[in-house]
Amino acid sequence: MPKTDATHDARRRSWVDSANGHPEFPIQNLPLGVFVPPEGGAPRGGVAIGDFILDLGAAHAAGLFAGAAARAAEAASGPALNDLFALGAGPRAALRARLSELLALGSPERPRVEPCLHRAADCTLQLPARIGDYTDFYAGIHHATNTGRQLRPDNPLLPNYKHVPVGYHGRASSVVPSGAPVRRPNGQRKPAGEAAPSFGPSRNLDYELELGIWMGPGNPLGEPIPIAEAGARIAGFCLLNDWSARDIQAWEYQPLGPFLAKSFCTTVSPWVVTPEALAPFRIAQPPRPEGDPAPLPYLLDAADQREGALAVELEVLLLTPGLREKGLPPQRVALSHTRHLYWTPAQLVAHHACGGCNLRPGDLFGSGTVSGPEEGSFGSLLEATRGGRKPLRLPSGEIRRFLEDGDEVIFRAHARREGFASIGFGECRGTIRPAP
Ligand SMILES: O=C(O)/C=C/C(=O)CC(=O)CC(=O)O
Ligand SMILES: [Ca+2]
Ligand SMILES: [Mg+2]
């Protein structure tokens, strides 16, 4: 178990009242993001605390930080957190420790901190970093098995799956923050019954529930990242929706894998939940079934095996036009968990860099769709509706094979453990707009 300290103490309360018992952002979380304050102005780095956002640059200008924490706050005061991510774990942890003191009940600095707070509901959140590259993995083994079965009934899990963390290079330019509209893509589709492909709006639009991983300090081109150092290169985690047009995907993916079926939009939750905040929620790499190969040595590290995986509960909710009209709440369509990932975040980092590919601060990874093995835990509609053959029935009377225009998909995530404050990720939302 990675070390916990006073910043994790569940008894620590904040003078920001809304933070105490907050379902997402108690004082034990302190996630990092980029926001525009209510009065407008340049985007800047901030920290979520209860229903408020603390302006890091303003707090730095007020002289509230010293040493490594001051370096971190300064690096976080611009319109993107790449410079902060580049500093790595030491300064980020120092910033966290100081913020935890400043925001704790009884802090003598309260009068100097309070003017740096903005009501979060009045702020606009942006992408936390300039994303140089975005890579999407396939580490959800139940997802890989379920979808593989639909694309290749006789051969669901390809023979490489348990040896190599499979991934593909995604498209960084179309990553958007939670709340940005999602346009249904046009593209080539060729349903099984049709002789020739046609061009038009995707009829099988889907979501993919994923854990997002933000890179911290990178590696020079040609120099791999050893597995023992890979975990410390991660700046934080978010939720990621890898919107997927299944009809376009099924036609285009052979032999090079996903292309336009997934490059039209990817939504991320705007808060970066730090490895420090998640320290109490690390677990051993889930045991592999009898007969599975051991990871190759470049993917094998004792500490990573012991505490490299994450215990985070993930949820998918759907809000349709029919539910909205009837005043019904979003319906939960899946509850999943990061223990279903076959590879740890550190293994994904070490693998990505093993051939010398240089990773850079602000690069984004998707874990791959996180599905569980049973009904109600599937991270995509492709799985939940068996490719559309077993539609979902909603309390509004609507049925869904895939997403319709006007549907909103909401992801939420929480890390929970007895004796610790629960850590929320905030939301990752997107509403489908008609194809252009
Ligand atoms: O070829 C397949 O079996 C499926 C590939 C994908 O859907 C790629 C992907 O986004 C993987 C994931 O999110 O787990
Ligand atoms: Ca994906
Ligand atoms: Mg995508």
Coordinates of C-alpha atoms and ligand atoms in Angstrom, one line a residue:
M1 CA 0.0 0.0 0.0
P2 CA 1.5 3.4 -1.0
K3 CA 2.1 5.6 2.0
T4 CA -0.9 7.6 3.3
D5 CA -0.3 10.8 5.3
A6 CA -2.2 13.6 7.0
T7 CA -3.8 14.7 3.7
H8 CA -5.7 11.3 3.6
D9 CA -6.9 11.6 7.2
A10 CA -10.7 11.1 7.0
R11 CA -11.1 13.3 10.1
R12 CA -9.6 16.3 8.4
R13 CA -12.3 18.9 7.7
S14 CA -12.3 22.1 5.7
W15 CA -13.5 25.6 6.5
V16 CA -15.1 25.4 3.0
D17 CA -18.3 23.9 4.4
S18 CA -19.5 22.2 1.2
A19 CA -16.3 20.1 1.1
N20 CA -17.2 18.2 4.3
G21 CA -19.0 15.0 3.2
H22 CA -18.9 16.2 -0.5
P23 CA -19.5 13.2 -2.7
E24 CA -16.8 14.2 -5.2
F25 CA -14.4 16.8 -3.8
P26 CA -13.7 16.5 -0.1
I27 CA -10.4 18.0 1.2
Q28 CA -8.8 14.5 0.8
N29 CA -9.2 14.7 -3.0
L30 CA -7.9 18.1 -4.3
P31 CA -8.0 17.3 -8.0
L32 CA -6.4 19.6 -10.5
G33 CA -8.0 21.3 -13.5
V34 CA -8.1 24.3 -15.8
F35 CA -11.0 26.8 -15.5
V36 CA -12.3 30.2 -16.5
P37 CA -13.7 32.2 -13.6
P38 CA -17.2 33.7 -13.6
E39 CA -16.0 37.2 -14.6
G40 CA -14.1 35.7 -17.6
G41 CA -10.4 36.2 -18.4
A42 CA -7.6 33.7 -19.2
P43 CA -8.0 30.0 -18.4
R44 CA -5.9 29.0 -15.4
G45 CA -5.1 26.1 -13.1
G46 CA -7.3 25.4 -10.2
V47 CA -8.1 22.8 -7.5
A48 CA -11.6 21.6 -6.7
I49 CA -12.7 21.9 -3.1
G50 CA -16.4 21.1 -2.3
D51 CA -18.5 23.4 -4.5
F52 CA -15.6 25.8 -5.1
I53 CA -12.5 26.1 -7.2
L54 CA -9.3 27.6 -5.8
D55 CA -7.3 29.7 -8.3
L56 CA -3.7 28.4 -8.0
G57 CA -2.0 31.3 -9.7
A58 CA -3.9 33.8 -7.5
A59 CA -3.0 31.8 -4.3
H60 CA 0.6 31.8 -5.5
A61 CA 0.6 35.5 -6.1
A62 CA -0.8 36.0 -2.6
G63 CA 2.4 34.3 -1.3
L64 CA 0.7 31.2 0.1
F65 CA 3.3 28.7 -1.2
A66 CA 7.0 28.2 -0.7
G67 CA 9.7 25.8 -2.2
A68 CA 8.5 22.9 -4.3
A69 CA 4.8 23.8 -3.7
A70 CA 5.5 27.3 -5.0
R71 CA 7.1 25.8 -8.1
A72 CA 4.1 23.6 -8.7
A73 CA 1.6 26.4 -8.2
E74 CA 3.5 28.6 -10.6
A75 CA 3.6 25.8 -13.2
A76 CA -0.2 25.4 -12.7
S77 CA -1.1 29.1 -13.1
G78 CA -1.3 29.1 -17.0
P79 CA -3.9 27.8 -19.4
A80 CA -2.7 24.2 -19.4
L81 CA -1.2 21.9 -16.7
N82 CA 1.6 20.4 -18.9
D83 CA 4.3 22.3 -17.0
L84 CA 3.0 21.0 -13.7
F85 CA 2.7 17.5 -15.1
A86 CA 6.3 17.8 -16.2
L87 CA 7.5 18.5 -12.6
G88 CA 6.5 15.0 -11.5
A89 CA 5.4 13.6 -8.1
G90 CA 7.6 15.6 -5.7
P91 CA 6.3 19.1 -6.4
R92 CA 2.8 17.9 -7.0
A93 CA 2.7 16.2 -3.6
A94 CA 4.2 19.3 -1.9
L95 CA 1.4 21.4 -3.5
R96 CA -1.2 18.9 -2.2
A97 CA 0.2 18.9 1.3
R98 CA 0.2 22.7 1.5
L99 CA -3.3 23.0 -0.1
S100 CA -4.6 20.5 2.5
E101 CA -3.2 22.8 5.3
L102 CA -4.5 26.0 3.8
L103 CA -8.0 24.6 3.4
A104 CA -8.2 22.7 6.7
L105 CA -10.5 23.9 9.4
G106 CA -8.6 26.3 11.7
S107 CA -6.1 27.4 9.0
P108 CA -4.8 30.8 10.0
E109 CA -4.4 31.6 6.3
R110 CA -8.2 31.4 5.6
P111 CA -8.5 35.2 5.1
R112 CA -5.8 35.1 2.4
V113 CA -7.2 31.9 0.7
E114 CA -10.8 32.8 0.6
P115 CA -10.5 35.6 -2.1
C116 CA -8.9 32.9 -4.4
L117 CA -12.1 30.8 -4.4
H118 CA -14.8 30.8 -7.1
R119 CA -18.1 29.1 -7.0
A120 CA -17.6 26.1 -9.4
A121 CA -21.1 26.3 -10.8
D122 CA -20.3 29.8 -12.2
C123 CA -16.9 28.7 -13.8
T124 CA -16.2 27.0 -17.1
L125 CA -13.9 23.9 -17.1
Q126 CA -11.6 23.3 -20.0
L127 CA -9.3 20.5 -21.0
P128 CA -6.6 20.2 -18.3
A129 CA -3.7 20.0 -20.7
R130 CA -2.6 20.4 -24.3
I131 CA -2.7 16.8 -25.5
G132 CA 0.2 16.0 -27.7
D133 CA -0.8 12.4 -28.3
Y134 CA -3.7 10.2 -27.3
T135 CA -3.4 6.4 -27.1
D136 CA -6.2 4.1 -26.4
F137 CA -5.5 0.7 -24.9
Y138 CA -7.7 -2.5 -24.7
A139 CA -7.0 -3.6 -21.2
G140 CA -10.5 -4.4 -20.2
I141 CA -10.4 -8.2 -20.6
H142 CA -14.2 -8.7 -20.3
H143 CA -14.8 -6.0 -22.9
A144 CA -12.2 -7.6 -25.2
T145 CA -13.8 -11.0 -24.9
N146 CA -17.4 -9.7 -25.3
T147 CA -16.7 -7.5 -28.3
G148 CA -14.3 -10.0 -29.8
R149 CA -17.1 -12.6 -29.7
Q150 CA -19.3 -10.3 -31.8
L151 CA -16.6 -9.4 -34.4
R152 CA -15.0 -12.9 -34.3
P153 CA -17.4 -15.5 -32.8
D154 CA -14.9 -18.4 -33.0
N155 CA -11.9 -16.4 -31.9
P156 CA -12.9 -13.7 -29.4
L157 CA -9.6 -13.1 -27.5
L158 CA -6.7 -13.1 -30.0
P159 CA -3.6 -15.1 -28.9
N160 CA -1.6 -12.0 -28.2
Y161 CA -4.0 -10.5 -25.7
K162 CA -2.5 -11.9 -22.5
H163 CA 1.0 -11.2 -23.5
V164 CA 1.0 -7.7 -25.0
P165 CA -1.0 -4.6 -23.8
V166 CA -2.9 -4.0 -27.1
G167 CA -3.5 -0.4 -28.1
Y168 CA -3.9 2.0 -31.0
H169 CA -2.9 5.6 -31.6
G170 CA -6.0 7.8 -31.2
R171 CA -6.7 11.3 -32.3
A172 CA -5.7 14.1 -29.8
S173 CA -7.3 16.9 -31.7
S174 CA -10.8 15.7 -31.1
V175 CA -10.6 15.2 -27.4
V176 CA -13.1 17.5 -25.7
P177 CA -14.0 18.3 -22.1
S178 CA -17.2 17.1 -20.4
G179 CA -20.3 18.9 -21.6
A180 CA -19.0 19.6 -25.1
P181 CA -21.6 18.4 -27.8
V182 CA -20.9 15.2 -29.6
R183 CA -21.8 15.3 -33.3
R184 CA -23.0 12.0 -34.8
P185 CA -20.4 11.2 -37.4
N186 CA -21.0 10.5 -41.1
G187 CA -19.0 7.7 -42.6
Q188 CA -18.8 4.6 -44.6
R189 CA -21.1 1.8 -43.4
K190 CA -21.7 -1.6 -44.9
P191 CA -24.2 -3.7 -43.0
A192 CA -23.9 -7.4 -43.5
G193 CA -27.1 -7.6 -45.7
E194 CA -25.9 -4.9 -48.1
A195 CA -23.8 -5.5 -51.2
A196 CA -22.0 -2.2 -51.3
P197 CA -21.0 0.4 -48.7
S198 CA -22.9 3.7 -48.4
F199 CA -22.0 7.0 -46.8
G200 CA -24.2 8.6 -44.1
P201 CA -24.8 9.1 -40.4
S202 CA -23.7 6.3 -38.2
R203 CA -26.6 4.2 -37.1
N204 CA -24.8 2.4 -34.3
L205 CA -23.3 5.1 -32.2
D206 CA -21.9 3.9 -28.9
Y207 CA -20.0 5.0 -25.8
E208 CA -17.0 3.3 -24.2
L209 CA -16.4 3.7 -20.4
E210 CA -12.7 4.1 -19.8
L211 CA -10.2 5.3 -17.2
G212 CA -8.1 8.1 -18.6
I213 CA -4.4 8.4 -17.7
W214 CA -2.5 11.7 -17.9
M215 CA 1.3 11.5 -18.4
G216 CA 3.7 13.4 -16.2
P217 CA 7.4 13.4 -16.9
G218 CA 8.2 11.8 -20.2
N219 CA 11.2 10.0 -21.7
P220 CA 13.7 11.1 -24.4
L221 CA 13.2 9.4 -27.8
G222 CA 14.9 6.1 -27.8
E223 CA 15.0 5.6 -24.0
P224 CA 12.4 3.3 -22.6
I225 CA 10.8 3.8 -19.1
P226 CA 11.6 0.9 -16.8
I227 CA 8.5 -0.6 -15.2
A228 CA 9.7 0.2 -11.7
E229 CA 9.7 3.9 -12.7
A230 CA 6.6 3.9 -14.8
G231 CA 3.9 4.5 -12.1
A232 CA 5.7 7.7 -11.0
R233 CA 5.5 9.1 -14.5
I234 CA 1.7 9.3 -14.2
A235 CA 0.3 12.8 -13.4
G236 CA -3.3 11.7 -12.7
F237 CA -6.5 10.0 -13.8
C238 CA -9.8 11.0 -15.3
L239 CA -12.9 9.5 -17.0
L240 CA -12.8 9.0 -20.7
N241 CA -15.6 8.3 -23.2
D242 CA -14.2 6.8 -26.4
W243 CA -17.4 7.5 -28.5
S244 CA -17.5 4.7 -31.1
A245 CA -19.4 4.4 -34.4
R246 CA -19.8 0.6 -34.5
D247 CA -21.0 0.3 -38.1
I248 CA -18.2 2.5 -39.3
Q249 CA -15.8 0.5 -37.1
A250 CA -16.9 -2.9 -38.3
W251 CA -16.3 -2.0 -42.0
E252 CA -13.1 0.0 -41.7
Y253 CA -11.1 -1.8 -38.9
Q254 CA -9.5 -4.6 -41.0
P255 CA -6.6 -4.8 -41.0
L256 CA -5.3 -1.6 -39.3
G257 CA -7.8 -1.2 -36.4
P258 CA -10.0 1.8 -35.3
F259 CA -9.7 4.9 -37.4
L260 CA -12.7 7.3 -38.2
A261 CA -15.0 5.2 -36.1
K262 CA -13.4 6.7 -33.0
S263 CA -11.6 9.9 -34.1
F264 CA -14.7 12.1 -34.4
C265 CA -14.8 12.8 -30.6
T266 CA -13.5 11.6 -27.3
T267 CA -14.8 13.2 -24.1
V268 CA -12.8 13.5 -20.8
S269 CA -13.8 14.6 -17.3
P270 CA -12.0 17.8 -16.6
W271 CA -10.6 17.1 -13.2
V272 CA -7.2 15.3 -12.8
V273 CA -7.4 13.0 -9.8
T274 CA -3.8 12.7 -8.6
P275 CA -2.0 9.5 -7.7
E276 CA -1.5 11.0 -4.3
A277 CA -5.3 11.3 -3.7
L278 CA -5.7 7.7 -4.9
A279 CA -2.9 6.3 -2.7
P280 CA -5.3 4.6 -0.3
F281 CA -7.1 2.9 -3.2
R282 CA -4.3 0.9 -4.8
I283 CA -4.7 -2.8 -5.0
A284 CA -2.7 -5.8 -6.2
Q285 CA -2.8 -6.7 -9.9
P286 CA -5.9 -9.0 -10.0
P287 CA -4.8 -12.6 -9.9
R288 CA -4.6 -14.2 -13.4
P289 CA -6.6 -17.3 -14.1
E290 CA -4.7 -20.6 -13.9
G291 CA -2.7 -21.0 -17.1
D292 CA -2.4 -17.3 -18.0
P293 CA 1.2 -16.3 -18.9
A294 CA 3.2 -14.2 -16.5
P295 CA 4.0 -10.7 -17.7
L296 CA 7.3 -10.5 -19.5
P297 CA 10.1 -9.1 -17.3
Y298 CA 9.9 -5.6 -18.8
L299 CA 6.2 -5.5 -17.5
L300 CA 6.9 -7.1 -14.2
D301 CA 7.7 -5.2 -11.0
A302 CA 7.1 -6.5 -7.5
A303 CA 5.7 -3.2 -6.1
D304 CA 3.5 -2.8 -9.2
Q305 CA 2.2 -6.3 -8.8
R306 CA 1.4 -5.6 -5.1
E307 CA -0.2 -2.2 -5.4
G308 CA -0.2 -1.0 -9.0
A309 CA -3.9 -1.5 -9.8
L310 CA -6.7 0.8 -8.8
A311 CA -9.9 0.3 -6.9
V312 CA -12.3 2.7 -8.6
E313 CA -16.0 2.1 -9.1
L314 CA -17.2 3.4 -12.5
E315 CA -20.8 4.1 -13.5
V316 CA -22.7 4.8 -16.8
L317 CA -26.0 6.8 -16.8
L318 CA -28.2 7.5 -19.7
L319 CA -30.6 10.5 -20.0
T320 CA -32.8 10.3 -23.1
P321 CA -35.3 12.9 -24.5
G322 CA -38.1 10.7 -23.3
L323 CA -36.8 10.5 -19.7
R324 CA -36.3 14.3 -19.8
E325 CA -39.8 14.9 -21.0
K326 CA -41.3 12.8 -18.2
G327 CA -39.1 14.4 -15.6
L328 CA -37.4 11.1 -14.9
P329 CA -33.7 11.0 -13.7
P330 CA -30.8 9.6 -15.7
Q331 CA -30.9 5.8 -15.7
R332 CA -27.9 3.8 -14.6
V333 CA -27.0 1.3 -17.3
A334 CA -23.7 0.0 -16.0
L335 CA -21.7 -0.3 -12.8
S336 CA -18.1 -1.5 -13.4
H337 CA -14.7 -1.4 -11.6
T338 CA -11.1 -0.8 -12.5
R339 CA -10.1 -4.2 -11.1
H340 CA -11.4 -5.6 -14.5
L341 CA -8.3 -4.1 -16.2
Y342 CA -5.9 -6.8 -17.2
W343 CA -2.9 -4.4 -17.1
T344 CA -1.9 -1.8 -14.5
P345 CA -1.5 1.8 -15.5
A346 CA 2.3 1.4 -15.0
Q347 CA 2.4 -1.6 -17.4
L348 CA 0.6 0.5 -20.0
V349 CA 3.3 3.3 -19.6
A350 CA 6.2 0.9 -19.7
H351 CA 4.9 -0.9 -22.7
H352 CA 4.2 2.2 -24.6
A353 CA 7.8 3.4 -24.1
C354 CA 9.5 0.0 -24.4
G355 CA 10.5 0.4 -28.0
G356 CA 11.8 4.0 -27.4
C357 CA 8.6 6.0 -28.2
N358 CA 8.9 9.2 -26.3
L359 CA 6.0 10.1 -24.0
R360 CA 5.4 13.7 -23.1
P361 CA 3.7 15.5 -20.2
G362 CA 0.1 15.9 -21.1
D363 CA -0.1 12.8 -23.3
L364 CA -3.4 11.0 -22.7
F365 CA -4.1 7.3 -22.5
G366 CA -7.4 5.5 -22.4
S367 CA -7.3 2.2 -20.5
G368 CA -9.7 0.5 -22.8
T369 CA -13.3 -0.1 -22.1
V370 CA -13.8 -1.3 -18.5
S371 CA -16.5 -4.0 -18.5
G372 CA -17.2 -6.6 -15.8
P373 CA -18.2 -10.1 -16.6
E374 CA -21.9 -9.9 -15.7
E375 CA -25.1 -8.2 -16.9
G376 CA -25.2 -4.6 -15.7
S377 CA -21.4 -4.1 -15.7
F378 CA -20.8 -3.6 -19.5
G379 CA -19.0 -0.4 -20.5
S380 CA -20.5 -0.2 -24.0
L381 CA -23.9 -0.6 -25.6
L382 CA -22.4 -3.0 -28.1
E383 CA -22.0 -5.4 -25.1
A384 CA -25.2 -4.4 -23.1
T385 CA -27.5 -4.8 -26.1
R386 CA -25.5 -7.7 -27.7
G387 CA -24.8 -5.6 -30.8
G388 CA -28.4 -4.2 -30.8
R389 CA -30.1 -7.6 -30.7
K390 CA -31.2 -7.2 -27.1
P391 CA -32.3 -3.6 -26.7
L392 CA -32.5 -1.7 -23.4
R393 CA -36.0 -0.8 -22.2
L394 CA -36.1 2.5 -20.3
P395 CA -38.8 3.6 -17.8
S396 CA -39.9 6.3 -20.3
G397 CA -41.0 3.5 -22.7
E398 CA -38.1 4.1 -25.0
I399 CA -35.9 1.4 -26.3
R400 CA -32.2 1.7 -27.2
R401 CA -30.1 -0.5 -29.4
F402 CA -27.5 2.3 -29.8
L403 CA -27.5 6.0 -29.0
E404 CA -30.2 8.3 -30.5
D405 CA -29.8 12.1 -31.1
G406 CA -30.5 14.0 -27.9
D407 CA -29.3 11.2 -25.6
E408 CA -26.9 12.2 -22.9
V409 CA -24.3 9.8 -21.6
I410 CA -22.9 10.5 -18.1
F411 CA -20.0 8.7 -16.5
R412 CA -19.1 9.0 -12.8
A413 CA -16.4 7.3 -10.7
H414 CA -15.6 7.0 -7.1
A415 CA -12.8 5.4 -5.0
R416 CA -14.2 4.1 -1.8
R417 CA -12.6 2.3 1.2
E418 CA -13.6 1.8 4.8
G419 CA -12.0 4.4 7.0
F420 CA -11.2 6.9 4.2
A421 CA -13.1 9.8 2.6
S422 CA -14.4 8.8 -0.8
I423 CA -12.7 10.3 -3.8
G424 CA -14.9 11.4 -6.8
F425 CA -13.8 12.0 -10.3
G426 CA -16.5 14.5 -11.2
E427 CA -18.6 13.8 -14.3
C428 CA -17.8 13.0 -18.0
R429 CA -20.9 14.0 -20.0
G430 CA -21.8 14.4 -23.6
T431 CA -25.1 14.8 -25.6
I432 CA -25.5 13.4 -29.1
R433 CA -26.3 16.0 -31.7
P434 CA -27.5 15.1 -35.2
A435 CA -25.0 14.4 -38.0
P436 CA -24.0 17.4 -40.0
Ligands
LIG1 O1 -11.2 -5.2 -32.6 C1 -11.8 -5.3 -31.6 O2 -12.1 -6.3 -31.0 C2 -12.3 -4.0 -30.9 C3 -11.5 -2.9 -30.9 C4 -11.9 -1.7 -30.2 O3 -13.1 -1.4 -30.0 C5 -10.9 -0.7 -29.8 C6 -11.1 0.0 -28.5 O4 -11.4 1.1 -28.5 C7 -10.7 -0.9 -27.3 C8 -11.3 -0.5 -26.0 O5 -11.8 0.5 -25.7 O6 -11.2 -1.5 -25.1
CA2 CA -11.7 2.5 -26.6
MG3 MG -12.3 8.4 -29.5

